[in-house]
mmCIF file of C-alpha atoms in Angstrom:
data_model
loop_
_atom_site.group_PDB
_atom_site.id
_atom_site.type_symbol
_atom_site.label_atom_id
_atom_site.label_comp_id
_atom_site.label_asym_id
_atom_site.label_seq_id
_atom_site.Cartn_x
_atom_site.Cartn_y
_atom_site.Cartn_z
ATOM 1 C CA UNK A 11 -36.296 -134.847 106.114
ATOM 2 C CA UNK A 12 -37.766 -134.849 109.592
ATOM 3 C CA UNK A 13 -40.789 -136.719 110.864
ATOM 4 C CA UNK A 14 -42.677 -133.423 111.311
ATOM 5 C CA UNK A 15 -42.290 -132.864 107.569
ATOM 6 C CA UNK A 16 -43.724 -136.325 106.963
ATOM 7 C CA UNK A 17 -46.809 -135.358 108.971
ATOM 8 C CA UNK A 18 -47.111 -132.080 107.071
ATOM 9 C CA UNK A 19 -46.999 -133.952 103.752
ATOM 10 C CA UNK A 20 -49.652 -136.363 105.039
ATOM 11 C CA UNK A 21 -51.734 -133.281 105.899
ATOM 12 C CA UNK A 22 -51.426 -132.054 102.306
ATOM 13 C CA UNK A 23 -52.503 -135.500 101.064
ATOM 14 C CA UNK A 24 -55.530 -135.475 103.371
ATOM 15 C CA UNK A 25 -56.476 -131.994 102.142
ATOM 16 C CA UNK A 26 -56.261 -133.087 98.500
ATOM 17 C CA UNK A 27 -58.186 -136.298 99.182
ATOM 18 C CA UNK A 28 -60.951 -134.347 100.896
ATOM 19 C CA UNK A 29 -61.101 -131.788 98.087
ATOM 20 C CA UNK A 30 -61.433 -134.573 95.491
ATOM 21 C CA UNK A 31 -64.259 -136.232 97.428
ATOM 22 C CA UNK A 32 -65.950 -132.856 97.997
ATOM 23 C CA UNK A 33 -66.116 -132.256 94.241
ATOM 24 C CA UNK A 34 -66.929 -135.783 93.097
ATOM 25 C CA UNK A 35 -69.613 -136.939 95.529
ATOM 26 C CA UNK A 36 -73.185 -135.744 95.223
ATOM 27 C CA UNK A 37 -74.535 -136.693 98.634
ATOM 28 C CA UNK A 38 -74.405 -133.758 101.034
ATOM 29 C CA UNK A 39 -73.483 -135.833 104.089
ATOM 30 C CA UNK A 40 -70.469 -137.136 102.189
ATOM 31 C CA UNK A 41 -69.500 -133.564 101.344
ATOM 32 C CA UNK A 42 -69.568 -132.713 105.063
ATOM 33 C CA UNK A 43 -67.253 -135.658 105.784
ATOM 34 C CA UNK A 44 -64.969 -134.442 102.994
ATOM 35 C CA UNK A 45 -64.782 -130.937 104.448
ATOM 36 C CA UNK A 46 -63.920 -132.387 107.847
ATOM 37 C CA UNK A 47 -61.115 -134.461 106.326
ATOM 38 C CA UNK A 48 -59.812 -131.324 104.587
ATOM 39 C CA UNK A 49 -59.868 -129.490 107.905
ATOM 40 C CA UNK A 50 -57.931 -132.283 109.602
ATOM 41 C CA UNK A 51 -55.309 -132.029 106.878
ATOM 42 C CA UNK A 52 -54.923 -128.300 107.450
ATOM 43 C CA UNK A 53 -54.612 -128.825 111.220
ATOM 44 C CA UNK A 54 -51.969 -131.485 110.647
ATOM 45 C CA UNK A 55 -49.897 -129.096 108.505
ATOM 46 C CA UNK A 56 -50.250 -126.299 111.092
ATOM 47 C CA UNK A 57 -49.130 -128.369 114.075
ATOM 48 C CA UNK A 58 -46.389 -130.182 112.158
ATOM 49 C CA UNK A 59 -44.882 -126.876 111.017
ATOM 50 C CA UNK A 60 -45.200 -125.552 114.578
ATOM 51 C CA UNK A 61 -42.787 -128.289 115.665
ATOM 52 C CA UNK A 62 -39.842 -126.724 113.785
ATOM 53 C CA UNK A 63 -38.641 -124.675 116.767
ATOM 54 C CA UNK A 64 -35.079 -124.211 117.871
ATOM 55 C CA UNK A 65 -35.793 -125.570 121.374
ATOM 56 C CA UNK A 66 -37.205 -128.893 122.497
ATOM 57 C CA UNK A 67 -40.745 -127.643 123.073
ATOM 58 C CA UNK A 68 -43.036 -127.198 120.056
ATOM 59 C CA UNK A 69 -44.646 -123.827 119.396
ATOM 60 C CA UNK A 70 -47.839 -123.626 121.535
ATOM 61 C CA UNK A 71 -49.543 -121.004 119.361
ATOM 62 C CA UNK A 72 -50.483 -123.394 116.500
ATOM 63 C CA UNK A 73 -51.696 -125.882 119.119
ATOM 64 C CA UNK A 74 -54.061 -123.299 120.580
ATOM 65 C CA UNK A 75 -55.234 -122.329 117.099
ATOM 66 C CA UNK A 76 -55.923 -125.961 116.218
ATOM 67 C CA UNK A 77 -57.900 -126.545 119.428
ATOM 68 C CA UNK A 78 -60.164 -123.600 118.646
ATOM 69 C CA UNK A 79 -60.264 -124.824 115.042
ATOM 70 C CA UNK A 80 -61.506 -128.261 116.081
ATOM 71 C CA UNK A 81 -64.317 -126.711 118.115
ATOM 72 C CA UNK A 82 -65.272 -124.362 115.266
ATOM 73 C CA UNK A 83 -65.218 -127.335 112.873
ATOM 74 C CA UNK A 84 -67.686 -129.303 114.977
ATOM 75 C CA UNK A 85 -70.063 -126.363 115.340
ATOM 76 C CA UNK A 86 -69.918 -125.742 111.588
ATOM 77 C CA UNK A 87 -70.560 -129.464 111.034
ATOM 78 C CA UNK A 88 -73.616 -129.328 113.285
ATOM 79 C CA UNK A 89 -74.978 -126.320 111.400
ATOM 80 C CA UNK A 90 -74.293 -128.012 108.057
ATOM 81 C CA UNK A 91 -76.080 -131.183 109.202
ATOM 82 C CA UNK A 92 -79.112 -129.144 110.248
ATOM 83 C CA UNK A 93 -79.109 -127.522 106.791
ATOM 84 C CA UNK A 94 -78.876 -130.957 105.107
ATOM 85 C CA UNK A 95 -81.886 -132.124 107.105
ATOM 86 C CA UNK A 96 -83.802 -129.034 105.929
ATOM 87 C CA UNK A 97 -82.805 -129.760 102.336
ATOM 88 C CA UNK A 98 -84.007 -133.354 102.731
ATOM 89 C CA UNK A 99 -87.312 -132.176 104.220
ATOM 90 C CA UNK A 100 -87.829 -129.559 101.499
ATOM 91 C CA UNK A 101 -86.765 -131.484 98.391
ATOM 92 C CA UNK A 102 -87.033 -135.130 99.434
ATOM 93 C CA UNK A 103 -83.371 -135.847 98.773
ATOM 94 C CA UNK A 104 -80.106 -134.867 100.389
ATOM 95 C CA UNK A 105 -78.158 -134.424 97.190
ATOM 96 C CA UNK A 106 -77.270 -131.672 94.810
ATOM 97 C CA UNK A 107 -79.418 -131.623 91.660
ATOM 98 C CA UNK A 108 -78.115 -133.597 88.691
ATOM 99 C CA UNK A 109 -76.391 -131.486 86.129
ATOM 100 C CA UNK A 110 -74.766 -132.514 82.908
ATOM 101 C CA UNK A 111 -71.105 -131.960 83.606
ATOM 102 C CA UNK A 112 -69.645 -133.579 80.505
ATOM 103 C CA UNK B 6 -35.160 -146.951 118.219
ATOM 104 C CA UNK B 7 -35.217 -144.149 115.650
ATOM 105 C CA UNK B 8 -36.002 -146.675 112.914
ATOM 106 C CA UNK B 9 -38.873 -148.037 114.979
ATOM 107 C CA UNK B 10 -40.293 -144.525 115.329
ATOM 108 C CA UNK B 11 -40.112 -143.974 111.588
ATOM 109 C CA UNK B 12 -41.828 -147.296 110.926
ATOM 110 C CA UNK B 13 -44.574 -146.379 113.404
ATOM 111 C CA UNK B 14 -45.030 -142.914 111.889
ATOM 112 C CA UNK B 15 -45.251 -144.214 108.347
ATOM 113 C CA UNK B 16 -47.667 -146.999 109.271
ATOM 114 C CA UNK B 17 -49.899 -144.617 111.197
ATOM 115 C CA UNK B 18 -49.960 -142.042 108.406
ATOM 116 C CA UNK B 19 -50.851 -144.760 105.901
ATOM 117 C CA UNK B 20 -53.646 -145.908 108.223
ATOM 118 C CA UNK B 21 -54.820 -142.299 108.449
ATOM 119 C CA UNK B 22 -54.889 -141.825 104.676
ATOM 120 C CA UNK B 23 -56.503 -145.215 104.085
ATOM 121 C CA UNK B 24 -59.235 -144.536 106.676
ATOM 122 C CA UNK B 25 -59.920 -141.123 105.143
ATOM 123 C CA UNK B 26 -60.093 -142.636 101.656
ATOM 124 C CA UNK B 27 -62.429 -145.435 102.751
ATOM 125 C CA UNK B 28 -64.629 -143.001 104.724
ATOM 126 C CA UNK B 29 -64.985 -140.824 101.642
ATOM 127 C CA UNK B 30 -65.506 -143.609 99.109
ATOM 128 C CA UNK B 31 -67.352 -146.493 100.777
ATOM 129 C CA UNK B 32 -70.843 -146.739 99.277
ATOM 130 C CA UNK B 33 -72.709 -147.124 102.573
ATOM 131 C CA UNK B 34 -73.055 -143.910 104.579
ATOM 132 C CA UNK B 35 -73.181 -145.689 107.952
ATOM 133 C CA UNK B 36 -69.874 -147.429 107.201
ATOM 134 C CA UNK B 37 -68.453 -144.116 106.065
ATOM 135 C CA UNK B 38 -69.349 -142.443 109.367
ATOM 136 C CA UNK B 39 -67.924 -145.282 111.467
ATOM 137 C CA UNK B 40 -64.705 -145.113 109.445
ATOM 138 C CA UNK B 41 -64.644 -141.367 109.997
ATOM 139 C CA UNK B 42 -64.855 -141.922 113.779
ATOM 140 C CA UNK B 43 -61.896 -144.323 113.509
ATOM 141 C CA UNK B 44 -60.104 -141.636 111.489
ATOM 142 C CA UNK B 45 -60.618 -139.202 114.366
ATOM 143 C CA UNK B 46 -59.109 -141.677 116.835
ATOM 144 C CA UNK B 47 -56.004 -142.194 114.676
ATOM 145 C CA UNK B 48 -55.776 -138.407 114.278
ATOM 146 C CA UNK B 49 -55.581 -138.046 118.052
ATOM 147 C CA UNK B 50 -52.695 -140.569 118.068
ATOM 148 C CA UNK B 51 -50.983 -138.419 115.454
ATOM 149 C CA UNK B 52 -51.313 -135.380 117.720
ATOM 150 C CA UNK B 53 -49.582 -137.292 120.517
ATOM 151 C CA UNK B 54 -46.712 -138.134 118.148
ATOM 152 C CA UNK B 55 -46.461 -134.445 117.232
ATOM 153 C CA UNK B 56 -46.016 -133.493 120.923
ATOM 154 C CA UNK B 57 -49.427 -131.848 121.108
ATOM 155 C CA UNK B 58 -51.240 -133.622 123.984
ATOM 156 C CA UNK B 59 -53.695 -130.729 124.392
ATOM 157 C CA UNK B 60 -54.834 -131.127 120.800
ATOM 158 C CA UNK B 61 -54.925 -134.911 121.222
ATOM 159 C CA UNK B 62 -57.352 -134.589 124.139
ATOM 160 C CA UNK B 63 -59.590 -132.203 122.214
ATOM 161 C CA UNK B 64 -59.534 -134.423 119.125
ATOM 162 C CA UNK B 65 -60.322 -137.582 121.119
ATOM 163 C CA UNK B 66 -63.307 -135.940 122.795
ATOM 164 C CA UNK B 67 -64.621 -133.944 119.841
ATOM 165 C CA UNK B 68 -63.281 -135.452 116.617
ATOM 166 C CA UNK B 69 -63.801 -139.047 117.621
ATOM 167 C CA UNK B 70 -66.682 -138.709 120.091
ATOM 168 C CA UNK B 71 -69.027 -135.801 119.500
ATOM 169 C CA UNK B 72 -68.695 -135.562 115.712
ATOM 170 C CA UNK B 73 -69.569 -139.247 115.429
ATOM 171 C CA UNK B 74 -72.652 -138.834 117.605
ATOM 172 C CA UNK B 75 -73.756 -135.788 115.571
ATOM 173 C CA UNK B 76 -73.254 -137.545 112.229
ATOM 174 C CA UNK B 77 -74.981 -140.764 113.286
ATOM 175 C CA UNK B 78 -78.006 -138.930 114.684
ATOM 176 C CA UNK B 79 -78.229 -136.815 111.522
ATOM 177 C CA UNK B 80 -78.059 -139.986 109.379
ATOM 178 C CA UNK B 81 -80.859 -141.592 111.412
ATOM 179 C CA UNK B 82 -83.020 -138.484 110.976
ATOM 180 C CA UNK B 83 -82.173 -138.344 107.281
ATOM 181 C CA UNK B 84 -83.323 -141.941 106.836
ATOM 182 C CA UNK B 85 -86.530 -141.219 108.808
ATOM 183 C CA UNK B 86 -87.250 -138.226 106.576
ATOM 184 C CA UNK B 87 -86.542 -140.290 103.440
ATOM 185 C CA UNK B 88 -89.005 -142.963 104.631
ATOM 186 C CA UNK B 89 -91.678 -140.332 105.298
ATOM 187 C CA UNK B 90 -91.361 -138.763 101.834
ATOM 188 C CA UNK B 91 -91.224 -142.221 100.255
ATOM 189 C CA UNK B 92 -94.482 -143.221 101.985
ATOM 190 C CA UNK B 93 -96.108 -139.959 100.980
ATOM 191 C CA UNK B 94 -95.171 -140.532 97.349
ATOM 192 C CA UNK B 95 -96.530 -144.069 97.499
ATOM 193 C CA UNK B 96 -99.865 -143.018 98.990
ATOM 194 C CA UNK B 97 -100.116 -140.156 96.493
ATOM 195 C CA UNK B 98 -99.545 -142.629 93.654
ATOM 196 C CA UNK B 99 -102.161 -145.012 95.088
ATOM 197 C CA UNK B 100 -104.930 -142.418 95.115
ATOM 198 C CA UNK C 16 -79.349 -143.375 97.913
ATOM 199 C CA UNK C 17 -75.925 -143.661 99.471
ATOM 200 C CA UNK C 18 -74.289 -145.083 96.369
ATOM 201 C CA UNK C 19 -75.462 -142.127 94.299
ATOM 202 C CA UNK C 20 -72.767 -140.024 92.747
ATOM 203 C CA UNK C 21 -70.719 -142.991 91.594
ATOM 204 C CA UNK C 22 -71.294 -142.473 87.902
ATOM 205 C CA UNK C 23 -72.154 -138.808 87.995
ATOM 206 C CA UNK C 24 -69.107 -137.629 86.117
ATOM 207 C CA UNK C 25 -67.494 -138.774 82.919
ATOM 208 C CA UNK C 26 -64.052 -140.442 83.132
ATOM 209 C CA UNK C 27 -62.517 -137.479 81.312
ATOM 210 C CA UNK C 28 -63.788 -135.119 84.014
ATOM 211 C CA UNK C 29 -62.449 -137.373 86.769
ATOM 212 C CA UNK C 30 -59.000 -137.706 85.215
ATOM 213 C CA UNK C 31 -58.816 -133.980 84.566
ATOM 214 C CA UNK C 32 -59.799 -133.249 88.143
ATOM 215 C CA UNK C 33 -57.262 -135.765 89.428
ATOM 216 C CA UNK C 34 -54.521 -134.116 87.377
ATOM 217 C CA UNK C 35 -55.499 -130.666 88.655
ATOM 218 C CA UNK C 36 -55.557 -131.793 92.278
ATOM 219 C CA UNK C 37 -52.238 -133.600 91.934
ATOM 220 C CA UNK C 38 -50.772 -130.338 90.651
ATOM 221 C CA UNK C 39 -52.162 -128.521 93.693
ATOM 222 C CA UNK C 40 -50.826 -131.201 96.061
ATOM 223 C CA UNK C 41 -47.457 -131.172 94.312
ATOM 224 C CA UNK C 42 -47.228 -127.401 94.660
ATOM 225 C CA UNK C 43 -48.142 -127.499 98.336
ATOM 226 C CA UNK C 44 -45.705 -130.361 98.962
ATOM 227 C CA UNK C 45 -42.928 -128.484 97.191
ATOM 228 C CA UNK C 46 -43.657 -125.400 99.304
ATOM 229 C CA UNK C 47 -43.378 -127.521 102.462
ATOM 230 C CA UNK C 48 -40.149 -129.181 101.348
ATOM 231 C CA UNK C 49 -38.456 -125.865 100.663
ATOM 232 C CA UNK C 50 -39.274 -124.433 104.095
ATOM 233 C CA UNK C 51 -36.300 -124.007 106.437
ATOM 234 C CA UNK C 52 -35.818 -126.805 108.993
ATOM 235 C CA UNK C 53 -36.038 -124.414 111.918
ATOM 236 C CA UNK C 54 -38.307 -121.425 112.228
ATOM 237 C CA UNK C 55 -38.444 -118.730 114.846
ATOM 238 C CA UNK C 56 -42.198 -118.802 115.396
ATOM 239 C CA UNK C 57 -43.744 -117.407 118.541
ATOM 240 C CA UNK C 58 -42.555 -120.008 121.041
ATOM 241 C CA UNK C 59 -39.757 -117.833 122.398
ATOM 242 C CA UNK C 60 -42.133 -114.940 123.042
ATOM 243 C CA UNK C 61 -44.546 -117.306 124.745
ATOM 244 C CA UNK C 62 -41.905 -118.829 127.015
ATOM 245 C CA UNK C 63 -40.529 -115.370 127.838
ATOM 246 C CA UNK C 64 -43.949 -114.255 129.090
ATOM 247 C CA UNK C 65 -45.018 -117.458 130.827
ATOM 248 C CA UNK C 66 -44.099 -116.095 134.270
ATOM 249 C CA UNK C 67 -46.736 -113.368 134.047
ATOM 250 C CA UNK C 68 -49.442 -115.507 132.446
ATOM 251 C CA UNK C 69 -50.760 -117.033 135.673
ATOM 252 C CA UNK C 70 -50.647 -120.646 134.418
ATOM 253 C CA UNK C 71 -47.887 -123.146 133.646
ATOM 254 C CA UNK C 72 -49.383 -124.782 130.549
ATOM 255 C CA UNK C 73 -48.314 -122.705 127.530
ATOM 256 C CA UNK C 74 -51.324 -123.759 125.443
ATOM 257 C CA UNK C 75 -53.757 -122.560 128.119
ATOM 258 C CA UNK C 76 -51.752 -119.359 128.475
ATOM 259 C CA UNK C 77 -52.023 -118.733 124.722
ATOM 260 C CA UNK C 78 -55.723 -119.635 124.614
ATOM 261 C CA UNK C 79 -57.031 -117.535 127.497
ATOM 262 C CA UNK C 80 -54.321 -114.971 128.119
ATOM 263 C CA UNK C 81 -52.049 -114.071 125.166
ATOM 264 C CA UNK C 82 -54.633 -114.627 122.458
ATOM 265 C CA UNK C 83 -57.771 -114.208 124.531
ATOM 266 C CA UNK C 84 -59.537 -112.392 121.694
ATOM 267 C CA UNK C 85 -59.450 -115.551 119.565
ATOM 268 C CA UNK C 86 -61.082 -117.608 122.265
ATOM 269 C CA UNK C 87 -63.640 -114.930 123.094
ATOM 270 C CA UNK C 88 -64.741 -114.693 119.470
ATOM 271 C CA UNK C 89 -64.656 -118.466 119.180
ATOM 272 C CA UNK C 90 -67.234 -118.687 121.966
ATOM 273 C CA UNK C 91 -69.313 -116.257 119.903
ATOM 274 C CA UNK C 92 -68.908 -118.531 116.859
ATOM 275 C CA UNK C 93 -70.266 -121.480 118.853
ATOM 276 C CA UNK C 94 -73.251 -119.406 119.919
ATOM 277 C CA UNK C 95 -73.916 -118.185 116.368
ATOM 278 C CA UNK C 96 -73.764 -121.750 115.032
ATOM 279 C CA UNK C 97 -76.324 -122.793 117.628
ATOM 280 C CA UNK C 98 -78.557 -119.840 116.713
ATOM 281 C CA UNK C 99 -78.290 -120.954 113.091
ATOM 282 C CA UNK C 100 -79.374 -124.473 113.992
ATOM 283 C CA UNK C 101 -82.236 -123.147 116.120
ATOM 284 C CA UNK C 102 -83.442 -120.901 113.338
ATOM 285 C CA UNK C 103 -83.867 -123.931 111.068
ATOM 286 C CA UNK C 104 -86.510 -125.619 113.164
ATOM 287 C CA UNK C 105 -87.376 -127.130 116.487
ATOM 288 C CA UNK C 106 -86.163 -130.428 117.897
ATOM 289 C CA UNK C 107 -88.583 -133.333 118.130
ATOM 290 C CA UNK C 108 -88.562 -133.797 121.859
ATOM 291 C CA UNK C 109 -91.799 -135.717 122.176
ATOM 292 C CA UNK C 110 -91.076 -138.783 120.056
ATOM 293 C CA UNK C 111 -88.692 -140.588 122.363
ATOM 294 C CA UNK C 112 -87.815 -144.226 122.288
ATOM 295 C CA UNK C 113 -87.586 -146.199 125.517
ATOM 296 C CA UNK C 114 -83.906 -146.641 126.322
ATOM 297 C CA UNK C 115 -82.425 -150.093 126.718
ATOM 298 C CA UNK C 116 -81.802 -151.110 130.354
ATOM 299 C CA UNK C 117 -78.120 -151.741 129.645
ATOM 300 C CA UNK C 118 -77.722 -148.197 128.305
ATOM 301 C CA UNK C 119 -79.489 -146.690 131.319
ATOM 302 C CA UNK C 120 -77.345 -148.671 133.738
ATOM 303 C CA UNK C 121 -74.133 -147.797 131.893
ATOM 304 C CA UNK C 122 -74.953 -144.113 131.642
ATOM 305 C CA UNK C 123 -75.989 -144.049 135.293
ATOM 306 C CA UNK C 124 -72.470 -145.089 136.215
ATOM 307 C CA UNK C 125 -70.619 -143.297 133.454
ATOM 308 C CA UNK C 126 -72.165 -139.814 133.510
ATOM 309 C CA UNK C 127 -71.027 -138.849 137.034
ATOM 310 C CA UNK C 128 -67.522 -140.071 136.194
ATOM 311 C CA UNK C 129 -67.494 -138.013 133.017
ATOM 312 C CA UNK C 130 -68.617 -134.896 134.872
ATOM 313 C CA UNK C 131 -65.863 -135.515 137.412
ATOM 314 C CA UNK C 132 -63.375 -135.947 134.572
ATOM 315 C CA UNK C 133 -64.499 -132.668 133.036
ATOM 316 C CA UNK C 134 -63.821 -130.947 136.343
ATOM 317 C CA UNK C 135 -60.391 -132.589 136.534
ATOM 318 C CA UNK C 136 -59.490 -131.575 132.980
ATOM 319 C CA UNK C 137 -60.547 -128.002 133.711
ATOM 320 C CA UNK C 138 -58.439 -127.849 136.880
ATOM 321 C CA UNK C 139 -55.386 -129.608 135.485
ATOM 322 C CA UNK C 140 -55.400 -127.374 132.386
ATOM 323 C CA UNK C 141 -53.460 -124.751 134.346
ATOM 324 C CA UNK C 142 -50.244 -126.795 134.386
ATOM 325 C CA UNK C 143 -50.745 -129.890 132.223
ATOM 326 C CA UNK C 144 -52.622 -130.838 129.034
ATOM 327 C CA UNK C 145 -56.274 -130.036 129.485
ATOM 328 C CA UNK C 146 -58.423 -126.946 129.708
ATOM 329 C CA UNK C 147 -61.810 -125.487 128.947
ATOM 330 C CA UNK C 148 -62.322 -126.985 125.478
ATOM 331 C CA UNK C 149 -61.413 -130.526 126.451
ATOM 332 C CA UNK C 150 -63.436 -130.329 129.670
ATOM 333 C CA UNK C 151 -66.377 -128.775 127.826
ATOM 334 C CA UNK C 152 -66.471 -131.504 125.225
ATOM 335 C CA UNK C 153 -66.357 -134.250 127.860
ATOM 336 C CA UNK C 154 -69.217 -132.458 129.620
ATOM 337 C CA UNK C 155 -71.135 -132.337 126.334
ATOM 338 C CA UNK C 156 -70.574 -136.060 125.807
ATOM 339 C CA UNK C 157 -71.994 -136.722 129.285
ATOM 340 C CA UNK C 158 -74.966 -134.507 128.462
ATOM 341 C CA UNK C 159 -75.621 -136.328 125.176
ATOM 342 C CA UNK C 160 -75.479 -139.714 126.904
ATOM 343 C CA UNK C 161 -77.941 -138.472 129.525
ATOM 344 C CA UNK C 162 -80.264 -137.122 126.802
ATOM 345 C CA UNK C 163 -80.129 -140.452 124.957
ATOM 346 C CA UNK C 164 -80.817 -142.574 128.018
ATOM 347 C CA UNK C 165 -83.384 -140.489 129.903
ATOM 348 C CA UNK C 166 -86.943 -141.763 129.815
ATOM 349 C CA UNK C 167 -88.416 -138.305 129.540
ATOM 350 C CA UNK C 168 -86.984 -135.190 128.075
ATOM 351 C CA UNK C 169 -85.863 -132.630 130.711
ATOM 352 C CA UNK C 170 -88.426 -130.059 129.583
ATOM 353 C CA UNK C 171 -88.044 -128.010 132.726
ATOM 354 C CA UNK C 172 -84.399 -127.258 131.918
ATOM 355 C CA UNK C 173 -85.084 -126.132 128.356
ATOM 356 C CA UNK C 174 -86.223 -122.601 129.114
ATOM 357 C CA UNK C 175 -84.130 -120.094 131.019
ATOM 358 C CA UNK C 176 -81.632 -122.578 132.528
ATOM 359 C CA UNK C 177 -80.528 -123.639 129.033
ATOM 360 C CA UNK C 178 -80.187 -120.073 127.793
ATOM 361 C CA UNK C 179 -78.233 -118.964 130.850
ATOM 362 C CA UNK C 180 -75.901 -121.926 130.382
ATOM 363 C CA UNK C 181 -75.396 -121.016 126.727
ATOM 364 C CA UNK C 182 -74.527 -117.396 127.481
ATOM 365 C CA UNK C 183 -72.478 -117.892 130.644
ATOM 366 C CA UNK C 184 -69.097 -118.408 128.948
ATOM 367 C CA UNK C 185 -69.285 -115.519 126.508
ATOM 368 C CA UNK C 186 -70.877 -113.300 129.161
ATOM 369 C CA UNK C 187 -68.238 -114.008 131.807
ATOM 370 C CA UNK C 188 -65.392 -113.605 129.319
ATOM 371 C CA UNK C 189 -66.766 -110.262 128.101
ATOM 372 C CA UNK C 190 -67.563 -109.058 131.620
ATOM 373 C CA UNK C 191 -64.048 -109.816 132.868
ATOM 374 C CA UNK C 192 -62.576 -108.137 129.791
ATOM 375 C CA UNK C 193 -64.702 -105.020 130.210
ATOM 376 C CA UNK C 194 -63.975 -104.798 133.946
ATOM 377 C CA UNK C 195 -60.261 -104.954 133.214
ATOM 378 C CA UNK C 196 -60.713 -102.330 130.524
ATOM 379 C CA UNK C 197 -62.103 -99.910 133.105
ATOM 380 C CA UNK C 198 -59.809 -100.892 135.979
ATOM 381 C CA UNK C 199 -56.438 -101.384 134.296
ATOM 382 C CA UNK C 200 -57.063 -99.821 130.917
ATOM 383 C CA UNK C 201 -56.630 -102.857 128.641
ATOM 384 C CA UNK C 202 -59.248 -105.278 127.370
ATOM 385 C CA UNK C 203 -58.383 -108.761 128.702
ATOM 386 C CA UNK C 204 -55.022 -107.566 130.108
ATOM 387 C CA UNK C 205 -54.904 -109.557 133.326
ATOM 388 C CA UNK C 206 -52.781 -108.197 136.197
ATOM 389 C CA UNK C 207 -50.199 -110.922 136.795
ATOM 390 C CA UNK C 208 -51.079 -111.489 140.468
ATOM 391 C CA UNK C 209 -54.740 -112.162 139.600
ATOM 392 C CA UNK C 210 -54.195 -113.861 136.246
ATOM 393 C CA UNK C 211 -54.364 -117.455 137.502
ATOM 394 C CA UNK C 212 -57.647 -116.947 139.355
ATOM 395 C CA UNK C 213 -59.234 -114.984 136.506
ATOM 396 C CA UNK C 214 -58.219 -117.616 133.951
ATOM 397 C CA UNK C 215 -59.733 -120.385 136.082
ATOM 398 C CA UNK C 216 -62.919 -118.330 136.541
ATOM 399 C CA UNK C 217 -63.268 -117.695 132.796
ATOM 400 C CA UNK C 218 -62.431 -121.302 131.970
ATOM 401 C CA UNK C 219 -65.033 -122.650 134.390
ATOM 402 C CA UNK C 220 -67.765 -120.554 132.776
ATOM 403 C CA UNK C 221 -66.497 -121.395 129.290
ATOM 404 C CA UNK C 222 -66.455 -125.131 130.082
ATOM 405 C CA UNK C 223 -70.093 -125.051 131.138
ATOM 406 C CA UNK C 224 -71.100 -123.051 128.067
ATOM 407 C CA UNK C 225 -69.156 -125.231 125.631
ATOM 408 C CA UNK C 226 -70.697 -128.349 127.153
ATOM 409 C CA UNK C 227 -74.235 -126.975 127.016
ATOM 410 C CA UNK C 228 -73.795 -125.575 123.479
ATOM 411 C CA UNK C 229 -72.384 -128.788 122.022
ATOM 412 C CA UNK C 230 -75.122 -130.872 123.657
ATOM 413 C CA UNK C 231 -77.739 -128.419 122.323
ATOM 414 C CA UNK C 232 -76.182 -128.686 118.849
ATOM 415 C CA UNK C 233 -76.680 -132.460 119.108
ATOM 416 C CA UNK C 234 -80.436 -131.931 119.609
ATOM 417 C CA UNK C 235 -80.486 -130.455 116.104
ATOM 418 C CA UNK C 236 -83.096 -127.774 116.669
ATOM 419 C CA UNK C 237 -84.658 -125.418 119.158
ATOM 420 C CA UNK C 238 -86.082 -127.468 122.009
ATOM 421 C CA UNK C 239 -89.599 -126.453 122.845
ATOM 422 C CA UNK C 240 -90.059 -125.283 126.383
ATOM 423 C CA UNK C 241 -93.679 -126.237 126.572
ATOM 424 C CA UNK C 242 -95.728 -127.241 129.601
ATOM 425 C CA UNK C 243 -95.515 -130.752 130.996
ATOM 426 C CA UNK C 244 -97.158 -133.410 128.924
#
C-alpha cells in the first residue's frame, strides 16, 4: 500500500461523507457544502491515482483536469448560492419542503 | 523519515475527514462555513503532499479564499432576507 | 433555522442509508485497492511533446496547449454561470456599509501587492507552478477586497468595461484558435516557434477574465449601470 492509495481512500471517504450529508440535511446551504466536499473527494481520487506513474513525476493531465474542476466547482457554487437566495426570497425559507419519509 | 511521512499523512487525512464531518454536521451555519474554509486550507496541504503544487495554489486561492467569501456573503444575505420576511409576517399578524 | 433537519428522518431511514453508503464506499475502496500499482497514463506522451509545447511547466502545457479545448470550454462555463447568476436578479449596489478604517488601510496596502502577485503567478506559470487560473483567482480576491472596502460602488466600471473584461478571455482564446485554423489548418494547433508567446497572450487575457468573472460572481447579481447617485 502506497501513500497515494491512502489519499485515494480518503477521497472515497470524503465523497461518501458528502453524499450522506447531501441526503440527510434539509438546509440548502448545507447541501451546497456537501456537494463541495464530494467534489473535493473526487479530485483527491483523481490526483492520487495520477501519481501511479512509472517515473518520478506525477501525471500532469489529472492535475490540469482538477484545476479546471476547482474553477468550475466555484462557479457552480456561486450559481447555486444565487438560486438559494431566490428560493429564500420566494418561499421565505432556504430549505426543501418537509415530506414524510418514514 | 518514511515513518514520519506516514504519520504526517495519516494525521492530515484524519484532520481533513474530521473537518469535513464537522462542517457538514455542526448546527450553526456560520461555524460550518468557517470549518469548510479550514477544510480547503488542509486540502491545499494535501495537494502539496501529492506533488501537485499547481493544484495546491489553485485550491489555496479558490477553495480556501474565494469560496469562503462567497459562502459568507450568501449567508449574510440569507439572514437579511429571513429578517425581512420575519418582520413582514409580524406586521401582517399585527394588522 | 440552521439546526433544522436534525430530526427530519427516522432512525431506520438513517441506518438504512448508512448501510447503503457504506456498501458504495466499500465497493469504491475495493476498486481502488485492486488497481495496479503503476499505470501508464498520459505522462509519457506529455513529456515526449514538452519540447514543442512552448512552456516548461507540464500542467500549463496540458491546460493551454495539449488540452486547450477543455480550457476554452471551461472559460465558457464560467461565463454561463455568471449569466445564470445575472438572470436571477440584480445586485444591491446602493445599500453599502461604511468600511472600517482598518480594513481600508489594509486593503490599500494589500490590493496592489495581490495584483502584482497575480502578474507574477501568470508569468511564472510557464516554467513553475502557477498560471492563468491561480493568477485569476488572486486577482478576483483583490477585486473582492476592493469592492468590500470602497466607500462607493464603482458604477462607472459596471457597464461596458465589465462586459469587455468578462469576454476578453474567451474571445482571445477563440480568436487565436480561429486564426490558427485559417493559417495552419488546425484549431488551437500552435506552431512550436510561436507557442510560448501565444500561450502567454491567451493566459494574460484568461487571467483578467477569470478575475473579473469570479469577482462579479461574488456580487451575486447583475450590477446596475445606472447614472451617478
